[in-house]
Each structure stands twice: as C-alpha cells, then as structure tokens.
mmCIF file of C-alpha atoms in Angstrom:
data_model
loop_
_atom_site.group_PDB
_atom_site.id
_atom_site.type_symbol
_atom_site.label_atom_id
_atom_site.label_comp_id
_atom_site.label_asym_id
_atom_site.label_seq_id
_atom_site.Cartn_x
_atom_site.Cartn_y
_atom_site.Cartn_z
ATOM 1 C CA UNK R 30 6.276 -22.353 -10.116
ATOM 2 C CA UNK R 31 6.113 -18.746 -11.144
ATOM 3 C CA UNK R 32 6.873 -16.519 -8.248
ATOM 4 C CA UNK R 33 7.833 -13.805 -6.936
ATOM 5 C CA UNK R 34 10.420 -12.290 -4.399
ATOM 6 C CA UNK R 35 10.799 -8.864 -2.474
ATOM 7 C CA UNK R 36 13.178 -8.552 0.016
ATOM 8 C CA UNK R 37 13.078 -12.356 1.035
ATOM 9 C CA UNK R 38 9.586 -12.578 1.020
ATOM 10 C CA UNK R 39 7.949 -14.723 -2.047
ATOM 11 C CA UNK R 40 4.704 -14.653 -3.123
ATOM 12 C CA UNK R 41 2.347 -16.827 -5.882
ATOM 13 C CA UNK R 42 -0.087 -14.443 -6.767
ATOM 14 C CA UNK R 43 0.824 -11.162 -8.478
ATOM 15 C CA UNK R 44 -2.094 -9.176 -7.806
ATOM 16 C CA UNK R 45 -1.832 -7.079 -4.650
ATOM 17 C CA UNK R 46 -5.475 -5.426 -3.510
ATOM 18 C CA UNK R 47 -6.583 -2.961 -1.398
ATOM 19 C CA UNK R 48 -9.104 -2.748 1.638
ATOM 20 C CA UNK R 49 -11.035 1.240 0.870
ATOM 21 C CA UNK R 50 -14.379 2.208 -0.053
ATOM 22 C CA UNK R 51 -15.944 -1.568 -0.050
ATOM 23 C CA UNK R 52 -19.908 -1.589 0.316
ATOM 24 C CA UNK R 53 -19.060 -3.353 3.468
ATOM 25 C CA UNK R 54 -17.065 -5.618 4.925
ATOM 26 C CA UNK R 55 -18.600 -8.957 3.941
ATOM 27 C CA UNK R 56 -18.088 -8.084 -0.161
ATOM 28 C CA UNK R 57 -14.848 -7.029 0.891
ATOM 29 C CA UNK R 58 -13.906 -10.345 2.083
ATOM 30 C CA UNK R 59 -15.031 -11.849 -0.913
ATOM 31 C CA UNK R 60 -13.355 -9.806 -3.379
ATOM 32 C CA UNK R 61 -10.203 -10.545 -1.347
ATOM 33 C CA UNK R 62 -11.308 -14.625 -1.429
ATOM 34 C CA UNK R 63 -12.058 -13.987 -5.383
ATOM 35 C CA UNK R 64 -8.405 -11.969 -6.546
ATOM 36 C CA UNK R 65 -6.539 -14.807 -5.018
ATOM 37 C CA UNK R 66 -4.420 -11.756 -3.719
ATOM 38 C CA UNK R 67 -1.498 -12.480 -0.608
ATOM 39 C CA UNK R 68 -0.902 -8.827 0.076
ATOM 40 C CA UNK R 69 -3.351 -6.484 0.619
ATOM 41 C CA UNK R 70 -3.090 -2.879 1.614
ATOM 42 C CA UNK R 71 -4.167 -0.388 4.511
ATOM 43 C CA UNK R 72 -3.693 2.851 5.844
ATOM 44 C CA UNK R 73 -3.198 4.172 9.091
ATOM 45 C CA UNK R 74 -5.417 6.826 10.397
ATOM 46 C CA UNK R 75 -6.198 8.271 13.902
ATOM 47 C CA UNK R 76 -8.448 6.138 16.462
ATOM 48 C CA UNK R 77 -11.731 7.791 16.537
ATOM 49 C CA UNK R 78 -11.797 8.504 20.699
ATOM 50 C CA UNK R 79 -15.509 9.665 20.855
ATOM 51 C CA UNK R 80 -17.511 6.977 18.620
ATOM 52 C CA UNK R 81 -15.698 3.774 19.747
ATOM 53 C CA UNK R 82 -18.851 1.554 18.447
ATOM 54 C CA UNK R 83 -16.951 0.797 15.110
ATOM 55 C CA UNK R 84 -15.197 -2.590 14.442
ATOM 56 C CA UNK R 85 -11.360 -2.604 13.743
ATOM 57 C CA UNK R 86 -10.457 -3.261 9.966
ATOM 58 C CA UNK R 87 -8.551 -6.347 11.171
ATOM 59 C CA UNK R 88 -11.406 -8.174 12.347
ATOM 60 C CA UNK R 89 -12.092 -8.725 9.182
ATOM 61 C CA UNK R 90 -8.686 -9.526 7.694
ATOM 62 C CA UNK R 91 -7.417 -12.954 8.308
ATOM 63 C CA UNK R 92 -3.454 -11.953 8.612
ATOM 64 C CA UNK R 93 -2.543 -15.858 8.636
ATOM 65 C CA UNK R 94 -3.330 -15.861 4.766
ATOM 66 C CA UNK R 95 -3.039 -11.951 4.021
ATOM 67 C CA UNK R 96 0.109 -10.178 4.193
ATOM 68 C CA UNK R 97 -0.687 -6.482 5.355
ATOM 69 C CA UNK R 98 0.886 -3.405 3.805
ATOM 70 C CA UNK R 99 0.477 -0.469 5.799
ATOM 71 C CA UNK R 100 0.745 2.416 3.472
ATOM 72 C CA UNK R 101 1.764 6.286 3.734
ATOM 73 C CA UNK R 102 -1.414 7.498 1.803
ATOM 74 C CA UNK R 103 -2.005 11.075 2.210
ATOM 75 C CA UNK R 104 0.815 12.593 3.720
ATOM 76 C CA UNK R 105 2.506 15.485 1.832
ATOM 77 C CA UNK R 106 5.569 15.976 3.357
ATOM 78 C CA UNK R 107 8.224 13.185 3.873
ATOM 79 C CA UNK R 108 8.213 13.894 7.800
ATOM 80 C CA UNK R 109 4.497 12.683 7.942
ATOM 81 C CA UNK R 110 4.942 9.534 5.702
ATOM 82 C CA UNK R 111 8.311 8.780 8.119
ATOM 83 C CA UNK R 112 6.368 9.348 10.983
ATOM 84 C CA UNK R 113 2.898 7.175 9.565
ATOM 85 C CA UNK R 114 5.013 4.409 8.463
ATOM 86 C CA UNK R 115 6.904 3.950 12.024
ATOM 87 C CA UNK R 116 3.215 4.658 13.186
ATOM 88 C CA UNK R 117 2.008 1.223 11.205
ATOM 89 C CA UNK R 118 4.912 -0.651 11.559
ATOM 90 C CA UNK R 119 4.236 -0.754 15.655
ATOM 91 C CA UNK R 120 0.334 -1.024 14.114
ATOM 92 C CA UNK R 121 1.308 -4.276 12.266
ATOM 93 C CA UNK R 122 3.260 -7.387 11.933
ATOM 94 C CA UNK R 123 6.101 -6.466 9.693
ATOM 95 C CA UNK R 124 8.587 -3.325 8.583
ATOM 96 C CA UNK R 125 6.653 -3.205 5.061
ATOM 97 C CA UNK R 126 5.532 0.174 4.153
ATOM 98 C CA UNK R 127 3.982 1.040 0.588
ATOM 99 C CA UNK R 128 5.405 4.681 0.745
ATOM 100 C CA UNK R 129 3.086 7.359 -0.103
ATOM 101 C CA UNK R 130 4.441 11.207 -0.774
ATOM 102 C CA UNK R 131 1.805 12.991 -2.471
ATOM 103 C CA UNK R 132 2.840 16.233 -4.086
ATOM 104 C CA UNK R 133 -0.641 17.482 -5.692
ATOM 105 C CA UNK R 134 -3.696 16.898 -4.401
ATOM 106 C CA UNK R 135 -5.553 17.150 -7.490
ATOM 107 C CA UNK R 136 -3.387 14.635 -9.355
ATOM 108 C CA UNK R 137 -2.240 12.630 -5.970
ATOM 109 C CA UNK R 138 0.882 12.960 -8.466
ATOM 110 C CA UNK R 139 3.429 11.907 -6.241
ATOM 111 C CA UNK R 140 6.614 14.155 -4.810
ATOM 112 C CA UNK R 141 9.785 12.470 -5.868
ATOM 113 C CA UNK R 142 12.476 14.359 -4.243
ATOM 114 C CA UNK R 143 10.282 13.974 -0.963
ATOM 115 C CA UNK R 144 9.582 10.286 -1.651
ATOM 116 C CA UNK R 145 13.258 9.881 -2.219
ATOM 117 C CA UNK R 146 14.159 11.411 1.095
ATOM 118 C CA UNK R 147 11.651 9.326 2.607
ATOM 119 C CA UNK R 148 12.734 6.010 1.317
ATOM 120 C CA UNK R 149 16.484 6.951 2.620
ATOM 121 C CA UNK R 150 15.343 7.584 6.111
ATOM 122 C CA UNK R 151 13.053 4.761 6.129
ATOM 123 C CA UNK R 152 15.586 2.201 4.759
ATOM 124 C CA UNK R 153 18.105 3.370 7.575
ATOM 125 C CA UNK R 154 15.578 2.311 9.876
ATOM 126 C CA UNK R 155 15.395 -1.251 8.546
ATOM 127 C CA UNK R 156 12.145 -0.868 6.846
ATOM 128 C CA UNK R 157 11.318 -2.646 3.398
ATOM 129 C CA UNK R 158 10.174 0.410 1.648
ATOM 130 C CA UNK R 159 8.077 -0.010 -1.809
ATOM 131 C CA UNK R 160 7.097 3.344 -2.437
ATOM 132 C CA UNK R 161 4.793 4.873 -4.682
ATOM 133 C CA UNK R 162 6.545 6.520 -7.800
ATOM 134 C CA UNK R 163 6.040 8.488 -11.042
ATOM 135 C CA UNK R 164 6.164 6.113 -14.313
ATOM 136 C CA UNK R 165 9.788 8.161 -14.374
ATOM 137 C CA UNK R 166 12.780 5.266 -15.088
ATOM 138 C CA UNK R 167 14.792 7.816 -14.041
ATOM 139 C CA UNK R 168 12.869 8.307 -10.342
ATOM 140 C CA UNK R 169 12.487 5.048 -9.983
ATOM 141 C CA UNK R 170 16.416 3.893 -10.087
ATOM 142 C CA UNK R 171 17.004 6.706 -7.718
ATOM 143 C CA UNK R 172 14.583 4.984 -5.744
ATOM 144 C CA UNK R 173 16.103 1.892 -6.282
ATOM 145 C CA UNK R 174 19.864 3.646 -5.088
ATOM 146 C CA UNK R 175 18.461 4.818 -1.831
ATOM 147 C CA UNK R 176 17.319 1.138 -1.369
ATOM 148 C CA UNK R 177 13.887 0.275 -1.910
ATOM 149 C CA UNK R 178 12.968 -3.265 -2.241
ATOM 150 C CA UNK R 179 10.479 -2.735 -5.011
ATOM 151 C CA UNK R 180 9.699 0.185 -7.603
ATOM 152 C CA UNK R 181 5.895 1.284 -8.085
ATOM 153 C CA UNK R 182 4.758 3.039 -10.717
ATOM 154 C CA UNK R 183 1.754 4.413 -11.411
ATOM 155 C CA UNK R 184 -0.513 3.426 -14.463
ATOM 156 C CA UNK R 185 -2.283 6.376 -14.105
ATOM 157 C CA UNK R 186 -3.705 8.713 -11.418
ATOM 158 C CA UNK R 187 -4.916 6.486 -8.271
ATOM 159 C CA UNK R 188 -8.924 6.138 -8.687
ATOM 160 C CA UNK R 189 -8.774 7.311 -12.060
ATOM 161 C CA UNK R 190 -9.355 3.710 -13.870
ATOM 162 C CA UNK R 191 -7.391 5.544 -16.578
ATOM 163 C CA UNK R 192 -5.356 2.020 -17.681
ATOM 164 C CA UNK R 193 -1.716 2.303 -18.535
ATOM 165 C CA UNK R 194 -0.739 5.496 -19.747
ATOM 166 C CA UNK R 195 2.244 4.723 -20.788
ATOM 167 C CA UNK R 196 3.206 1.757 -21.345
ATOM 168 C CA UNK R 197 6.891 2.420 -22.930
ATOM 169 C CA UNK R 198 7.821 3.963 -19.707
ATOM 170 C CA UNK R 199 6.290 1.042 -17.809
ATOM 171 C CA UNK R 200 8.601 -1.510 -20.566
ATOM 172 C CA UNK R 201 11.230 0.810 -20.020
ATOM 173 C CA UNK R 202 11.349 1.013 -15.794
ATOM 174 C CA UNK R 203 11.136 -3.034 -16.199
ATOM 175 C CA UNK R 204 14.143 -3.165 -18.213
ATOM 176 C CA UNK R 205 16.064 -0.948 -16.135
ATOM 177 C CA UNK R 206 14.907 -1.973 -13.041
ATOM 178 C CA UNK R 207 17.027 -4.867 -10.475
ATOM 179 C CA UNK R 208 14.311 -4.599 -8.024
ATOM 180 C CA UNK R 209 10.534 -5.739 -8.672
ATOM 181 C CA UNK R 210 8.616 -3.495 -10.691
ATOM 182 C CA UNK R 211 4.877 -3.112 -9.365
ATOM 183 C CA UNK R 212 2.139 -1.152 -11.064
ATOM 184 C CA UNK R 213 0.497 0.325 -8.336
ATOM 185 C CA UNK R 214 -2.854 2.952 -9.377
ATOM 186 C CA UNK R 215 -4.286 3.797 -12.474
ATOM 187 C CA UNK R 216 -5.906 0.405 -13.424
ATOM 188 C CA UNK R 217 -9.728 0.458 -14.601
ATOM 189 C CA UNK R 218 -10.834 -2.750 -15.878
ATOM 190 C CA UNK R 219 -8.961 -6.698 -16.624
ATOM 191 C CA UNK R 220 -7.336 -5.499 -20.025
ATOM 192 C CA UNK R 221 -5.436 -2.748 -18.103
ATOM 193 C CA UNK R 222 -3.751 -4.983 -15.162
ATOM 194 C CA UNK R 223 -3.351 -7.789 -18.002
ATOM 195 C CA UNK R 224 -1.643 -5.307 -20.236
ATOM 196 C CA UNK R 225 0.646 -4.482 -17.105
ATOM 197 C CA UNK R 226 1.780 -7.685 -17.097
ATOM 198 C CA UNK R 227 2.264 -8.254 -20.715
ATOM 199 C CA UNK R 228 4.520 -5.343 -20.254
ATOM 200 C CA UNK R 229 6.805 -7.184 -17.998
ATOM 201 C CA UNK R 230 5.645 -5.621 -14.494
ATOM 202 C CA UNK R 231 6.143 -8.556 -11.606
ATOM 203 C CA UNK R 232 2.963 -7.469 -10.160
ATOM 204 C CA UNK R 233 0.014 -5.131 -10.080
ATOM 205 C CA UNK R 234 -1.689 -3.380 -6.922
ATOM 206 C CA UNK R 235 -5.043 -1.993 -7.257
ATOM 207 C CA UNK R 236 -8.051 -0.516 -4.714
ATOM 208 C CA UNK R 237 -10.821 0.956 -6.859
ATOM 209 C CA UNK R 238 -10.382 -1.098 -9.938
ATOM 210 C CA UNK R 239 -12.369 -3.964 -7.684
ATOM 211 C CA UNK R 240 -13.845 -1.815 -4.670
ATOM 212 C CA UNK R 241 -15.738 0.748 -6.810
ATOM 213 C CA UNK R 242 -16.809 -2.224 -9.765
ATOM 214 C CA UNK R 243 -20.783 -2.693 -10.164
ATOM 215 C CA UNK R 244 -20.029 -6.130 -8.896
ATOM 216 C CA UNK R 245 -16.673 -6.112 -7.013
ATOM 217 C CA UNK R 246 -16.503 -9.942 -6.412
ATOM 218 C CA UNK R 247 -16.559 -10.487 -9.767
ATOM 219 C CA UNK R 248 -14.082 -7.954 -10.775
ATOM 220 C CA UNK R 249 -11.457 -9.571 -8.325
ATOM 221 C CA UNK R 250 -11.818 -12.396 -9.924
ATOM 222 C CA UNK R 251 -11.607 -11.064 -13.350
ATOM 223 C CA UNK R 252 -8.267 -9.489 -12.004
ATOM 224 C CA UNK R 253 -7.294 -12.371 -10.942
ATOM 225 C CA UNK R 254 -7.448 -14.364 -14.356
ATOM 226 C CA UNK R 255 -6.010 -10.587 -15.704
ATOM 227 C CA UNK R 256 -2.970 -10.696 -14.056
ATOM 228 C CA UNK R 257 -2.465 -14.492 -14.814
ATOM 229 C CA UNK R 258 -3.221 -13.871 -18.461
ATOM 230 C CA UNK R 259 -0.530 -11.189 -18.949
ATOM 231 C CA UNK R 260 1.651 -12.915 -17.503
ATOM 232 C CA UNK R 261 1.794 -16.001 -19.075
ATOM 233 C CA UNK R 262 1.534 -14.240 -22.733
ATOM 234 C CA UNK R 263 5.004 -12.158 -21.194
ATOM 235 C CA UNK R 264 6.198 -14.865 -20.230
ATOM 236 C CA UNK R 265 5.175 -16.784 -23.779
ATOM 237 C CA UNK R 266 7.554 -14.093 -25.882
ATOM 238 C CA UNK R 267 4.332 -12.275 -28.581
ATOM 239 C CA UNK R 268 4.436 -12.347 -32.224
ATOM 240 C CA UNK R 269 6.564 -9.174 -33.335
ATOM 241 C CA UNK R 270 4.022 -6.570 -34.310
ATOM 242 C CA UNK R 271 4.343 -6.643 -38.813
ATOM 243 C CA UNK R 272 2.329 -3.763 -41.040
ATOM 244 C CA UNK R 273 0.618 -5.892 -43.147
ATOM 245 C CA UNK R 274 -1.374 -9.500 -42.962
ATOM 246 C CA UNK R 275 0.767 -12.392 -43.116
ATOM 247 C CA UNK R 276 -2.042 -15.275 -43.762
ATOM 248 C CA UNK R 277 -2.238 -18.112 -41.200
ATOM 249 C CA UNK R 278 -3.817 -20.988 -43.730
ATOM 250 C CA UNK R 279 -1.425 -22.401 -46.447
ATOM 251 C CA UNK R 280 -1.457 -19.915 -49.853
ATOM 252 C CA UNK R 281 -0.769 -23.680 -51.851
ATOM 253 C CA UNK R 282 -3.280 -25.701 -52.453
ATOM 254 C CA UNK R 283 -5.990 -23.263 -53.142
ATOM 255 C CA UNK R 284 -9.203 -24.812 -54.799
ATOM 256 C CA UNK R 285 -9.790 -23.566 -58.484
ATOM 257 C CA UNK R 286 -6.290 -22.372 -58.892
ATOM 258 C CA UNK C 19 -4.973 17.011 33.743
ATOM 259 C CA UNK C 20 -5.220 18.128 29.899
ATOM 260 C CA UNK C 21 -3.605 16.573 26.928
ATOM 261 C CA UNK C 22 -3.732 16.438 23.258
ATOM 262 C CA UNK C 23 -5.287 13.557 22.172
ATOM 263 C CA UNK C 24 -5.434 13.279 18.175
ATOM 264 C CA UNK C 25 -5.191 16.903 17.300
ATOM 265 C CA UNK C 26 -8.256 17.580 20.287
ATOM 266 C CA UNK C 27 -7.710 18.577 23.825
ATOM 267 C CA UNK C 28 -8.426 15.714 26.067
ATOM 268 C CA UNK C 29 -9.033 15.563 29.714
ATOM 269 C CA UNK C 30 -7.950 12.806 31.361
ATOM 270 C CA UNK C 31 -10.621 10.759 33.909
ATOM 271 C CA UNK C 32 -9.239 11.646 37.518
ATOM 272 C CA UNK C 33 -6.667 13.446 39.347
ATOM 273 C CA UNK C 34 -3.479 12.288 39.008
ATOM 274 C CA UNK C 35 -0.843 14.259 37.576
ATOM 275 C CA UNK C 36 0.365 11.666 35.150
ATOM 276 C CA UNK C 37 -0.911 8.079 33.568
ATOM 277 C CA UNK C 38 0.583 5.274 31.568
ATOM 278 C CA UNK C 39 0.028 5.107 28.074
ATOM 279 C CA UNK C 40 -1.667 1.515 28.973
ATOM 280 C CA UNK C 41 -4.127 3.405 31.533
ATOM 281 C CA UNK C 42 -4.603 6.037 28.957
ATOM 282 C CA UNK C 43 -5.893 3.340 26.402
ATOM 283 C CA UNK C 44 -7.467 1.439 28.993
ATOM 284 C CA UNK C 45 -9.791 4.461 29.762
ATOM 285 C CA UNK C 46 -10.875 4.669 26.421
ATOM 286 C CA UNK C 47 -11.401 1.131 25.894
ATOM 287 C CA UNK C 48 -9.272 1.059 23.182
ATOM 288 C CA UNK C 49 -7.893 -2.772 22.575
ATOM 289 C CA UNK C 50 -4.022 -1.771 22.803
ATOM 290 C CA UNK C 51 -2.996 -4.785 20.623
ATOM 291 C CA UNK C 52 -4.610 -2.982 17.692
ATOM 292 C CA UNK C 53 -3.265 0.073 17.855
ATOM 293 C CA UNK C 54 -0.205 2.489 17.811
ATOM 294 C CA UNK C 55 0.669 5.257 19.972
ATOM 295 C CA UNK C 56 3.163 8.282 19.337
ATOM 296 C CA UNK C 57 4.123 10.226 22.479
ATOM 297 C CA UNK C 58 5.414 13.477 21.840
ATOM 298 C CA UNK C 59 6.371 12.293 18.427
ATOM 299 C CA UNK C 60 7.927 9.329 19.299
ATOM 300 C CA UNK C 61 6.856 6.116 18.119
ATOM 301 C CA UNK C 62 6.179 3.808 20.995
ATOM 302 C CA UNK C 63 6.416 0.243 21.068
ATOM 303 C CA UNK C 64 3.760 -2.080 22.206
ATOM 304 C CA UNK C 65 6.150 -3.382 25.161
ATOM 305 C CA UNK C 66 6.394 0.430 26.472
ATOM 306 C CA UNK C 67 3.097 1.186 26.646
ATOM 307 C CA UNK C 68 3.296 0.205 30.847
ATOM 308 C CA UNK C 69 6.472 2.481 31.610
ATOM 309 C CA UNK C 70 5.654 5.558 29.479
ATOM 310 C CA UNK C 71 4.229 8.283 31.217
ATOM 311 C CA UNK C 72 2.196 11.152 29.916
ATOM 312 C CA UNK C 73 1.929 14.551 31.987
ATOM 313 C CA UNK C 74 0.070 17.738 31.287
ATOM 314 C CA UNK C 75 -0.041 19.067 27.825
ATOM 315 C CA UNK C 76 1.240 16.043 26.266
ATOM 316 C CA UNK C 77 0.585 15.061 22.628
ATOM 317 C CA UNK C 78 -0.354 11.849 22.334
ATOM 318 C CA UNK C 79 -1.303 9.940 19.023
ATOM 319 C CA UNK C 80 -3.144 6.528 18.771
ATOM 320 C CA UNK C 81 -3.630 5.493 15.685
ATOM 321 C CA UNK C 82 -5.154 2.045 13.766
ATOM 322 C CA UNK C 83 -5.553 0.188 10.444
ATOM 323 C CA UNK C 84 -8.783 1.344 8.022
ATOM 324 C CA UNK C 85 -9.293 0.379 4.495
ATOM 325 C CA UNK C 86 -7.070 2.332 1.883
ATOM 326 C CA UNK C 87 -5.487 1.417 -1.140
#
C-alpha cells in the first residue's frame, strides 16, 4: 500500500484537514468523515474563564481515529510559538507541533529565521516539529538541518484559495528534500491539492479549502479523490509535455487515401 | 488574593494565601484533563497540577484546543 511515514508514524491518507471556521460542529464532523483525513489540525488558545457554557473542541473529535496536530498559529515571535507548542503538547496526546512563525500579518508570510530558531529549540526538547515554511528550497533544508521531521510549504497565502503558486519551487523542495514534503495553505479547489500531488508533495494540509466551501462535505470529499488522483498520476510517470500534436489513431490506413 | 489569570486580574474565591493549580481549575469548573496550564511561564504537566502552588500576583495560563487550521 501507498503510505506514508513521519518520524515513525505512518499514515494512508495524504490529506491532512483542519478544524476552523466550520458552520458548526456537526458539518465539521462530516467533512472530517468525507476527506478520509488521519490528521487533523488545532490551535491552542486561552480558556475563556467568564463564559464557561461552550463545549470543548474535543468533544467532537474522536482522537482514536484522528491524529491531532496542535499548531503554533498566530504567534510572531519564536518565544510564543516555543511556549504554545509546550502549551499543546501538555494539551494533547503527542509531541507533534505544526510550527507556526508568522512574520506579516497581512501576508501570514511566515518568519524563517524565527521559524528556524524555533524548530532548533523545539527539536532539543524532543518534539516532532513540521513547521510551516516559505515555498523557499533553500528555507526548507535549513529546516530540515535543524531537524524537522517534515517540510511545509505553502501553496499560497493561508485562506487565500490562491492554488499553487509555484509549482517549480514546490518540484524543486521535493527533489531536494529527505524529509516529507507537505503543502500546507494556499489550496482553493480539487485541481489545486491534485496538482500538489502531481508535483510530488507526500501530502497536502488544508482548513478553508473545505471549511469555507458552499458545501463543505462535499468538498472533503472532492479533496479526498484530489489528493488520490495526483497521486496516482505522480506516481504513474506523465507523458513529457511536446509543442505540437502527436496523433493518437494510426496515420495508415486512412479511408480514401 | 489576586492573580493574573489569562492576561486579566483574577481574584481568587476565599482567603487563603495560596491554592493548587487543581483547586484553581476546580473553582472554575474547568475539566483539567482538557486543558494546559503555564505557571509563571512554565509549562506544567498534568501530574503537577496537585503540588504546584500559586501565591499573590501570579501569572497563570490555562489554555485548550479550538478549531484552526
């Protein structure tokens, strides 16, 4: 079977969802049920103390089929992402972080000499750091040399439902890559996370892509098929592209000539 | 006794001088398997929650999971 593996851990499906800005929790649920994901994302925010009415996010997550990955989202300075990912470690069930430095809060571009630092302190600590990265080969080996288990670049800004900006630099951080390669933001609609995969990425995380979709159940599944699609056609070796037509009937034979 | 409790000033039911973090959450009726707690910037673990101890003007964090990408 085609699978796979971050630090020791191996999964089936290689579409990794979110848990934001859902309708409510039921469609949540279902989009989760339709993606076929194993991983899904969270972040960690502060216990509201005066309105203690609302339900916890993980009633509604069944963690003996999910896989939860806290992440860092938000925080602008490597201190708060160290200090929000120790924060949902003790939160959670495993030393997983998706590592968030933002460095521009228009873009949510991220910081790469703060992620960078981050990823160093957290990997001392024994956590299995996947951190959110430019669609820079260059930041993402340094990544890579200060340890994290996985690489994740972004296919364009997070929300944006741009698609793959650029897809050379996606080819390119694949081929350079020894750790798995994860497009993480930017994704829109099924052609995006399937081109991801026909690009040679091992995976593909996305929030708003499903949450924010007319019909989000739907859309996971779409995804679903998406990131299955891609990559079996990677996985199939494509035609090389040619200039011209190269006919696919036999030019013999031709009635009348 | 007065602490800060998520970036707010927070006073603490009674008058004792100090509570465990486990009282603390136990006041709010806040489920402390679902949560996290930083005292003073320190991370705590679950198992620690009995022993620690937080005085006057302590910061104390408590933190949980919510939907995010």
């Amino acid at each position: 079977m085609d699978t796979f593996t971050i630090a020791g851990k191996t999964f089936t499906s290689r579409l990794i969802v979110g848990t934001g800005k859902y309708s409510s929790p039921s469609v949540m649920v279902k989009a989760h049920d339709a993606s076929g994901a194993e991983m899904i994302t969270v972040a960690v925010r502060r216990v509201n103390i005066s309105d203690r009415s609302k339900e916890s996010l993980l009633d509604y997550i069944d963690t003996s089929k999910y896989f939860i990955l806290p992440n860092t989202a938000g925080c602008y300075t490597a201190d708060e992402a160290v200090r929000t990912a120790r924060l949902g470690r003790e939160a959670g069930l495993s030393n997983w972080v998706k590592l968030e430095v933002i460095g521009d809060e228009k873009t949510l571009f991220p910081d790469n000499e703060a992620l960078i630092e981050a990823t160093r302190i957290l990997v001392r600590e024994d956590f299995v750091v996947l951190p959110y990265t430019n669609d820079d080969p260059v930041a993402c080996r340094k990544l890579e040399d200060a340890g994290a288990a996985a690489v994740m670049p972004l296919g364009a800004p997070i929300g944006s439902g741009l698609g793959i900006q650029n897809p050379n630099n996606i080819r390119i951080i694949r081929e350079f890559s020894r750790v798995p390669v994860i497009v993480d933001a930017g994704v829109g609609t099924a052609s995006d996370a399937a081109l991801a995969m026909e690009l040679g990425a091992d995976a593909v995380l996305m929030n708003t892509a499903i949450a924010g979709a007319q019909n989000p159940v739907a859309m996971a599944e779409a995804m679903n098929l998406a990131v299955r699609a891609g990559r079996l056609a990677y996985l199939s070796g494509r035609i090389p592209r040619k200039m011209y037509a190269n006919a696919s009937s036999p030019v013999e034979g031709l009635v009348g000539r | 006794m007065t602490i800060i409790l998520n970036g707010d000033r927070h006073e603490v039911a009674g008058t004792r001088e100090s509570i465990s973090v486990s009282e603390l959450l136990e006041q709010l009726s806040i489920d402390a398997r679902r949560v996290a707690v930083e005292h003073n910037l320190v991370v705590l673990r679950r198992a620690a929650f009995d022993e620690t101890v937080v005085r006057e003007g302590d910061q104390i964090e408590i933190v949980n999971f919510v939907g995010g990408g």
